[in-house]
mmCIF file of C-alpha atoms in Angstrom:
data_model
loop_
_atom_site.group_PDB
_atom_site.id
_atom_site.type_symbol
_atom_site.label_atom_id
_atom_site.label_comp_id
_atom_site.label_asym_id
_atom_site.label_seq_id
_atom_site.Cartn_x
_atom_site.Cartn_y
_atom_site.Cartn_z
ATOM 1 C CA UNK M 1330 -129.927 49.232 50.647
ATOM 2 C CA UNK M 1331 -128.121 51.930 48.683
ATOM 3 C CA UNK M 1332 -129.677 53.310 45.535
ATOM 4 C CA UNK M 1333 -129.421 56.225 43.111
ATOM 5 C CA UNK M 1334 -132.181 58.853 43.155
ATOM 6 C CA UNK M 1335 -132.834 60.534 39.783
ATOM 7 C CA UNK M 1336 -134.667 63.820 39.260
ATOM 8 C CA UNK M 1337 -135.443 64.904 35.682
ATOM 9 C CA UNK M 1338 -136.799 68.288 34.674
ATOM 10 C CA UNK M 1339 -138.207 67.956 31.144
ATOM 11 C CA UNK M 1340 -138.998 71.005 28.975
ATOM 12 C CA UNK M 1341 -140.905 70.409 25.717
ATOM 13 C CA UNK M 1342 -141.288 72.419 22.523
ATOM 14 C CA UNK M 1343 -145.079 72.369 22.638
ATOM 15 C CA UNK M 1344 -147.756 71.551 25.224
ATOM 16 C CA UNK M 1345 -149.221 68.704 23.172
ATOM 17 C CA UNK M 1346 -146.040 66.627 23.269
ATOM 18 C CA UNK M 1347 -145.587 67.518 26.932
ATOM 19 C CA UNK M 1348 -149.107 66.251 27.687
ATOM 20 C CA UNK M 1349 -148.453 62.971 25.881
ATOM 21 C CA UNK M 1350 -145.211 62.422 27.777
ATOM 22 C CA UNK M 1351 -147.047 63.334 30.992
ATOM 23 C CA UNK M 1352 -149.619 60.585 30.360
ATOM 24 C CA UNK M 1353 -146.869 58.050 29.616
ATOM 25 C CA UNK M 1354 -145.169 58.572 32.958
ATOM 26 C CA UNK M 1355 -148.411 58.984 34.913
ATOM 27 C CA UNK M 1356 -149.552 55.563 33.735
ATOM 28 C CA UNK M 1357 -146.108 54.116 34.499
ATOM 29 C CA UNK M 1358 -146.359 55.493 38.039
ATOM 30 C CA UNK M 1359 -149.846 53.964 38.312
ATOM 31 C CA UNK M 1360 -148.539 50.586 37.128
ATOM 32 C CA UNK M 1361 -150.670 50.595 33.953
ATOM 33 C CA UNK M 1362 -148.090 49.650 31.308
ATOM 34 C CA UNK M 1363 -150.776 49.047 28.670
ATOM 35 C CA UNK M 1364 -151.941 52.658 28.707
ATOM 36 C CA UNK M 1365 -148.339 53.849 29.080
ATOM 37 C CA UNK M 1366 -147.429 51.962 25.883
ATOM 38 C CA UNK M 1367 -150.446 53.449 24.107
ATOM 39 C CA UNK M 1368 -149.414 57.020 24.944
ATOM 40 C CA UNK M 1369 -145.796 56.277 24.114
ATOM 41 C CA UNK M 1370 -146.981 55.420 20.610
ATOM 42 C CA UNK M 1371 -149.060 58.620 20.550
ATOM 43 C CA UNK M 1372 -145.866 60.471 21.434
ATOM 44 C CA UNK M 1373 -144.179 58.749 18.490
ATOM 45 C CA UNK M 1374 -142.065 56.225 20.406
ATOM 46 C CA UNK M 1375 -142.501 52.645 19.209
ATOM 47 C CA UNK M 1376 -141.499 50.879 22.416
ATOM 48 C CA UNK M 1377 -142.035 51.814 26.042
ATOM 49 C CA UNK M 1378 -138.539 50.433 26.733
ATOM 50 C CA UNK M 1379 -137.159 53.527 25.016
ATOM 51 C CA UNK M 1380 -138.731 55.703 27.723
ATOM 52 C CA UNK M 1381 -138.581 53.533 30.809
ATOM 53 C CA UNK M 1382 -136.244 50.811 32.098
ATOM 54 C CA UNK M 1383 -138.014 47.976 33.904
ATOM 55 C CA UNK M 1384 -135.273 48.003 36.568
ATOM 56 C CA UNK M 1385 -136.155 51.564 37.631
ATOM 57 C CA UNK M 1386 -138.575 51.910 40.535
ATOM 58 C CA UNK M 1387 -140.516 54.387 42.718
ATOM 59 C CA UNK M 1388 -141.608 56.585 39.780
ATOM 60 C CA UNK M 1389 -143.233 59.918 40.614
ATOM 61 C CA UNK M 1390 -144.379 62.572 38.174
ATOM 62 C CA UNK M 1391 -145.350 66.187 38.833
ATOM 63 C CA UNK M 1392 -146.833 68.089 35.888
ATOM 64 C CA UNK M 1393 -146.184 71.821 35.928
ATOM 65 C CA UNK M 1394 -147.202 74.490 33.402
ATOM 66 C CA UNK M 1395 -143.657 74.903 32.121
ATOM 67 C CA UNK M 1396 -142.271 71.371 32.399
ATOM 68 C CA UNK M 1397 -142.521 67.855 33.795
ATOM 69 C CA UNK M 1398 -140.719 66.778 36.956
ATOM 70 C CA UNK M 1399 -139.946 63.038 36.890
ATOM 71 C CA UNK M 1400 -138.361 61.265 39.874
ATOM 72 C CA UNK M 1401 -137.337 57.620 40.156
ATOM 73 C CA UNK M 1402 -134.782 55.379 41.850
ATOM 74 C CA UNK M 1403 -132.309 52.859 40.442
ATOM 75 C CA UNK M 1404 -129.728 50.424 41.716
ATOM 76 C CA UNK M 1405 -126.213 51.706 42.376
ATOM 77 C CA UNK M 1406 -124.842 49.970 39.278
ATOM 78 C CA UNK M 1407 -127.401 51.526 36.907
ATOM 79 C CA UNK M 1408 -126.290 54.072 34.353
ATOM 80 C CA UNK M 1409 -127.799 57.437 33.461
ATOM 81 C CA UNK M 1410 -131.234 57.511 31.745
ATOM 82 C CA UNK M 1411 -129.640 58.390 28.412
ATOM 83 C CA UNK M 1412 -131.811 56.092 26.302
ATOM 84 C CA UNK M 1413 -134.970 57.780 27.591
ATOM 85 C CA UNK M 1414 -133.490 61.240 27.039
ATOM 86 C CA UNK M 1415 -132.398 60.365 23.499
ATOM 87 C CA UNK M 1416 -135.925 59.147 22.660
ATOM 88 C CA UNK M 1417 -137.596 62.167 24.233
ATOM 89 C CA UNK M 1418 -135.312 64.598 22.369
ATOM 90 C CA UNK M 1419 -136.408 62.896 19.145
ATOM 91 C CA UNK M 1420 -140.065 63.441 20.041
ATOM 92 C CA UNK M 1421 -140.564 66.988 21.243
ATOM 93 C CA UNK M 1422 -138.212 67.453 24.178
ATOM 94 C CA UNK M 1423 -136.349 70.774 23.998
ATOM 95 C CA UNK M 1424 -134.189 70.741 27.134
ATOM 96 C CA UNK M 1425 -133.660 68.798 30.350
ATOM 97 C CA UNK M 1426 -131.836 68.958 33.661
ATOM 98 C CA UNK M 1427 -130.812 65.685 35.300
ATOM 99 C CA UNK M 1428 -129.832 65.464 38.955
ATOM 100 C CA UNK M 1429 -128.618 62.197 40.479
ATOM 101 C CA UNK M 1430 -128.019 61.574 44.170
ATOM 102 C CA UNK M 1431 -125.613 58.664 44.712
ATOM 103 C CA UNK M 1432 -126.660 57.357 48.116
ATOM 104 C CA UNK M 1433 -123.681 55.002 48.384
ATOM 105 C CA UNK M 1434 -121.188 57.889 48.458
ATOM 106 C CA UNK M 1435 -123.525 60.695 49.525
ATOM 107 C CA UNK M 1436 -122.818 62.856 46.455
ATOM 108 C CA UNK M 1437 -125.047 64.688 43.978
ATOM 109 C CA UNK M 1438 -124.369 65.312 40.303
ATOM 110 C CA UNK M 1439 -126.249 67.638 37.949
ATOM 111 C CA UNK M 1440 -126.159 67.670 34.131
ATOM 112 C CA UNK M 1441 -127.787 70.051 31.637
ATOM 113 C CA UNK M 1442 -129.109 69.017 28.214
ATOM 114 C CA UNK M 1443 -130.215 71.232 25.351
ATOM 115 C CA UNK M 1444 -131.494 70.137 21.919
ATOM 116 C CA UNK M 1445 -130.161 66.614 22.289
ATOM 117 C CA UNK M 1446 -126.746 67.565 23.637
ATOM 118 C CA UNK M 1447 -125.091 67.603 27.046
ATOM 119 C CA UNK M 1448 -123.986 71.215 27.564
ATOM 120 C CA UNK M 1449 -122.394 73.338 30.261
ATOM 121 C CA UNK M 1450 -124.632 75.021 32.830
ATOM 122 C CA UNK M 1451 -123.676 78.487 31.583
ATOM 123 C CA UNK M 1452 -124.587 77.641 27.984
ATOM 124 C CA UNK M 1453 -127.887 76.116 29.137
ATOM 125 C CA UNK M 1454 -128.895 79.244 31.083
ATOM 126 C CA UNK M 1455 -127.815 81.541 28.257
ATOM 127 C CA UNK M 1456 -130.156 79.665 25.937
ATOM 128 C CA UNK M 1457 -132.993 79.363 28.482
ATOM 129 C CA UNK M 1458 -132.660 82.223 30.945
ATOM 130 C CA UNK M 1459 -136.444 82.149 31.479
ATOM 131 C CA UNK M 1460 -136.071 78.832 33.316
ATOM 132 C CA UNK M 1461 -133.428 79.957 35.827
ATOM 133 C CA UNK M 1462 -135.859 80.204 38.724
ATOM 134 C CA UNK M 1463 -137.273 76.798 37.784
ATOM 135 C CA UNK M 1464 -134.059 74.790 37.596
ATOM 136 C CA UNK M 1465 -132.314 76.738 40.383
ATOM 137 C CA UNK M 1466 -135.047 77.851 42.795
ATOM 138 C CA UNK M 1467 -132.720 78.558 45.741
ATOM 139 C CA UNK M 1468 -131.954 82.223 46.302
ATOM 140 C CA UNK M 1469 -128.765 83.692 47.818
ATOM 141 C CA UNK M 1470 -128.160 83.306 51.552
ATOM 142 C CA UNK M 1471 -127.917 86.560 53.436
ATOM 143 C CA UNK M 1472 -125.782 85.139 56.228
ATOM 144 C CA UNK M 1473 -123.081 83.552 54.095
ATOM 145 C CA UNK M 1474 -120.425 84.785 51.773
ATOM 146 C CA UNK M 1475 -120.180 84.292 48.041
ATOM 147 C CA UNK M 1476 -118.217 81.078 48.465
ATOM 148 C CA UNK M 1477 -120.885 79.589 50.725
ATOM 149 C CA UNK M 1478 -123.600 80.612 48.264
ATOM 150 C CA UNK M 1479 -121.728 78.953 45.411
ATOM 151 C CA UNK M 1480 -121.345 75.676 47.281
ATOM 152 C CA UNK M 1481 -124.913 75.519 48.605
ATOM 153 C CA UNK M 1482 -126.609 76.557 45.358
ATOM 154 C CA UNK M 1483 -128.134 73.815 43.177
ATOM 155 C CA UNK M 1484 -125.543 74.343 40.465
ATOM 156 C CA UNK M 1485 -122.692 73.698 42.913
ATOM 157 C CA UNK M 1486 -122.785 70.037 41.905
ATOM 158 C CA UNK M 1487 -123.024 70.705 38.162
ATOM 159 C CA UNK M 1488 -120.874 68.589 35.888
ATOM 160 C CA UNK M 1489 -119.940 70.379 32.652
ATOM 161 C CA UNK M 1490 -118.466 68.865 29.488
ATOM 162 C CA UNK M 1491 -115.372 70.350 27.843
ATOM 163 C CA UNK M 1492 -117.566 70.838 24.772
ATOM 164 C CA UNK M 1493 -121.169 69.904 23.927
ATOM 165 C CA UNK M 1494 -121.689 66.160 23.430
ATOM 166 C CA UNK M 1495 -124.735 64.524 21.882
ATOM 167 C CA UNK M 1496 -126.813 62.256 24.097
ATOM 168 C CA UNK M 1497 -126.446 59.528 21.465
ATOM 169 C CA UNK M 1498 -122.648 59.631 21.776
ATOM 170 C CA UNK M 1499 -122.872 59.636 25.567
ATOM 171 C CA UNK M 1500 -125.027 56.516 25.411
ATOM 172 C CA UNK M 1501 -122.623 54.763 23.035
ATOM 173 C CA UNK M 1502 -119.646 55.631 25.235
ATOM 174 C CA UNK M 1503 -121.401 54.357 28.352
ATOM 175 C CA UNK M 1504 -122.364 51.137 26.547
ATOM 176 C CA UNK M 1505 -118.737 50.661 25.458
ATOM 177 C CA UNK M 1506 -117.450 51.170 29.012
ATOM 178 C CA UNK M 1507 -120.004 48.742 30.391
ATOM 179 C CA UNK M 1508 -119.095 46.174 27.729
ATOM 180 C CA UNK M 1509 -115.375 46.531 28.458
ATOM 181 C CA UNK M 1510 -116.019 46.084 32.173
ATOM 182 C CA UNK M 1511 -118.090 42.970 31.557
ATOM 183 C CA UNK M 1512 -115.438 41.546 29.223
ATOM 184 C CA UNK M 1513 -112.703 42.203 31.795
ATOM 185 C CA UNK M 1514 -114.760 40.529 34.516
ATOM 186 C CA UNK M 1515 -115.486 37.561 32.267
ATOM 187 C CA UNK M 1516 -111.799 37.272 31.325
ATOM 188 C CA UNK M 1517 -110.860 37.094 35.002
ATOM 189 C CA UNK M 1518 -113.542 34.461 35.634
ATOM 190 C CA UNK M 1519 -112.252 32.391 32.703
ATOM 191 C CA UNK M 1520 -108.690 32.760 33.995
ATOM 192 C CA UNK M 1521 -109.762 31.623 37.464
ATOM 193 C CA UNK M 1522 -111.542 28.601 36.007
ATOM 194 C CA UNK M 1523 -108.540 27.662 33.885
ATOM 195 C CA UNK M 1524 -106.183 27.989 36.827
ATOM 196 C CA UNK M 1525 -108.549 25.984 39.015
ATOM 197 C CA UNK M 1526 -108.692 23.121 36.521
ATOM 198 C CA UNK M 1527 -104.909 23.037 36.256
ATOM 199 C CA UNK M 1528 -104.497 23.086 40.028
ATOM 200 C CA UNK M 1529 -102.932 26.547 40.072
ATOM 201 C CA UNK M 1530 -104.079 29.441 42.209
ATOM 202 C CA UNK M 1531 -106.075 32.109 40.301
ATOM 203 C CA UNK M 1532 -104.214 34.738 42.317
ATOM 204 C CA UNK M 1533 -100.885 33.425 41.033
ATOM 205 C CA UNK M 1534 -102.236 33.495 37.506
ATOM 206 C CA UNK M 1535 -103.303 37.103 37.901
ATOM 207 C CA UNK M 1536 -99.898 37.997 39.330
ATOM 208 C CA UNK M 1537 -98.256 36.400 36.292
ATOM 209 C CA UNK M 1538 -100.406 38.531 33.981
ATOM 210 C CA UNK M 1539 -99.501 41.697 35.900
ATOM 211 C CA UNK M 1540 -95.808 40.825 35.817
ATOM 212 C CA UNK M 1541 -95.984 40.209 32.068
ATOM 213 C CA UNK M 1542 -97.676 43.565 31.579
ATOM 214 C CA UNK M 1543 -94.943 45.265 33.622
ATOM 215 C CA UNK M 1544 -92.271 43.584 31.499
ATOM 216 C CA UNK M 1545 -93.934 44.725 28.267
ATOM 217 C CA UNK M 1546 -94.141 48.242 29.664
ATOM 218 C CA UNK M 1547 -90.396 48.259 30.326
ATOM 219 C CA UNK M 1548 -89.681 46.929 26.831
ATOM 220 C CA UNK M 1549 -91.870 49.623 25.275
ATOM 221 C CA UNK M 1550 -90.047 52.369 27.194
ATOM 222 C CA UNK M 1551 -86.696 50.984 26.052
ATOM 223 C CA UNK M 1552 -87.795 50.964 22.404
ATOM 224 C CA UNK M 1553 -89.159 54.522 22.613
ATOM 225 C CA UNK M 1554 -85.937 55.746 24.238
ATOM 226 C CA UNK M 1555 -83.804 54.075 21.545
ATOM 227 C CA UNK M 1556 -85.830 55.475 18.647
ATOM 228 C CA UNK M 1557 -85.787 59.025 20.045
ATOM 229 C CA UNK M 1558 -82.050 59.057 20.792
ATOM 230 C CA UNK M 1559 -81.130 57.567 17.415
ATOM 231 C CA UNK M 1560 -83.161 60.235 15.627
ATOM 232 C CA UNK M 1561 -82.005 63.182 17.723
ATOM 233 C CA UNK M 1562 -78.356 62.429 18.523
ATOM 234 C CA UNK M 1563 -75.279 61.214 16.731
ATOM 235 C CA UNK M 1564 -73.621 57.894 17.499
ATOM 236 C CA UNK M 1565 -75.973 55.285 16.038
ATOM 237 C CA UNK M 1566 -74.218 52.193 17.461
ATOM 238 C CA UNK M 1567 -73.823 53.759 20.888
ATOM 239 C CA UNK M 1568 -77.529 54.394 21.233
ATOM 240 C CA UNK M 1569 -78.466 51.025 19.736
ATOM 241 C CA UNK M 1570 -76.180 49.321 22.254
ATOM 242 C CA UNK M 1571 -77.631 51.326 25.121
ATOM 243 C CA UNK M 1572 -81.119 50.566 23.871
ATOM 244 C CA UNK M 1573 -80.347 46.841 23.864
ATOM 245 C CA UNK M 1574 -79.158 47.050 27.463
ATOM 246 C CA UNK M 1575 -82.307 48.926 28.447
ATOM 247 C CA UNK M 1576 -84.453 46.379 26.616
ATOM 248 C CA UNK M 1577 -83.086 43.766 29.012
ATOM 249 C CA UNK M 1578 -82.843 45.727 32.248
ATOM 250 C CA UNK M 1579 -85.993 47.857 32.124
ATOM 251 C CA UNK M 1580 -88.435 44.919 31.846
ATOM 252 C CA UNK M 1581 -86.642 43.191 34.713
ATOM 253 C CA UNK M 1582 -86.741 46.371 36.788
ATOM 254 C CA UNK M 1583 -90.465 46.927 36.194
ATOM 255 C CA UNK M 1584 -91.260 43.275 36.864
ATOM 256 C CA UNK M 1585 -89.249 43.308 40.092
ATOM 257 C CA UNK M 1586 -91.001 46.459 41.274
ATOM 258 C CA UNK M 1587 -94.397 45.050 40.379
ATOM 259 C CA UNK M 1588 -93.595 41.806 42.172
ATOM 260 C CA UNK M 1589 -92.522 43.742 45.262
ATOM 261 C CA UNK M 1590 -95.767 45.732 45.253
ATOM 262 C CA UNK M 1591 -97.834 42.579 44.849
ATOM 263 C CA UNK M 1592 -95.984 40.829 47.632
ATOM 264 C CA UNK M 1593 -96.517 43.841 49.879
ATOM 265 C CA UNK M 1594 -100.243 43.822 49.151
ATOM 266 C CA UNK M 1595 -100.391 40.085 49.835
ATOM 267 C CA UNK M 1596 -98.583 40.506 53.161
ATOM 268 C CA UNK M 1597 -100.917 43.331 54.146
ATOM 269 C CA UNK M 1598 -103.871 41.116 53.298
ATOM 270 C CA UNK M 1599 -102.489 38.243 55.358
ATOM 271 C CA UNK M 1600 -101.840 40.551 58.319
ATOM 272 C CA UNK M 1601 -105.374 41.913 58.121
ATOM 273 C CA UNK M 1602 -106.794 38.392 57.979
ATOM 274 C CA UNK M 1603 -104.738 37.330 60.988
ATOM 275 C CA UNK M 1604 -105.826 40.416 62.925
ATOM 276 C CA UNK M 1605 -109.456 39.681 62.097
ATOM 277 C CA UNK M 1606 -109.226 36.052 63.193
ATOM 278 C CA UNK M 1607 -107.122 36.963 66.261
#
């Protein structure tokens, strides 16, 4: 079964808050949620849910003098531990490095956080150069070139933002994307149910929606073309007439092309099904 493996390096402002967070995650790893909740409150967090998702599993914690190393696994559909990071940054966390291995695709992603914001690797190391050997323990390889060193180094999988982004905004954006995905899935389910009750194929209903979208796209392009030409060139009636023609032909063209693509996909699917059954 595929899963995502998370590794969090947590750096705190003072050893007292680090010790409290250490006890929270040690008790979580031991399965003692009562004591974990108690130390979460000592840390200043009202609910343990703000530090740990019940769907995460295989927690492991290593306490080091400079930081905490927290490892855990999640399902492939789980998001990043942004809620926990946001809570920790509000209660003594100074910086963090998150590394996620996506087992389903065999890829690793690394993100750097400083003072409640997702920042670029370079900015993180400029602010915390004393932690370079901690977050990137691998040294250069003597038998490889600079390009090989760059690819094999821990930071080779770093994902940098265009500009610093707060963890709170990241969490809101991820929640919005998840909500939109759920709404789209629910809309398709409702469409399938409606089509099923009326005796129509859900696939045909979806094709009708896609064709309508293609037609609206063509109409929008025709309107934009007409507005731009009227404003930039002389000959008002000429461009209005041409725009009217485009308003009729472009939607038909886009719908025909979309229909052709859909029919091609359907034929490919039928051929694959026949090959499988043959």
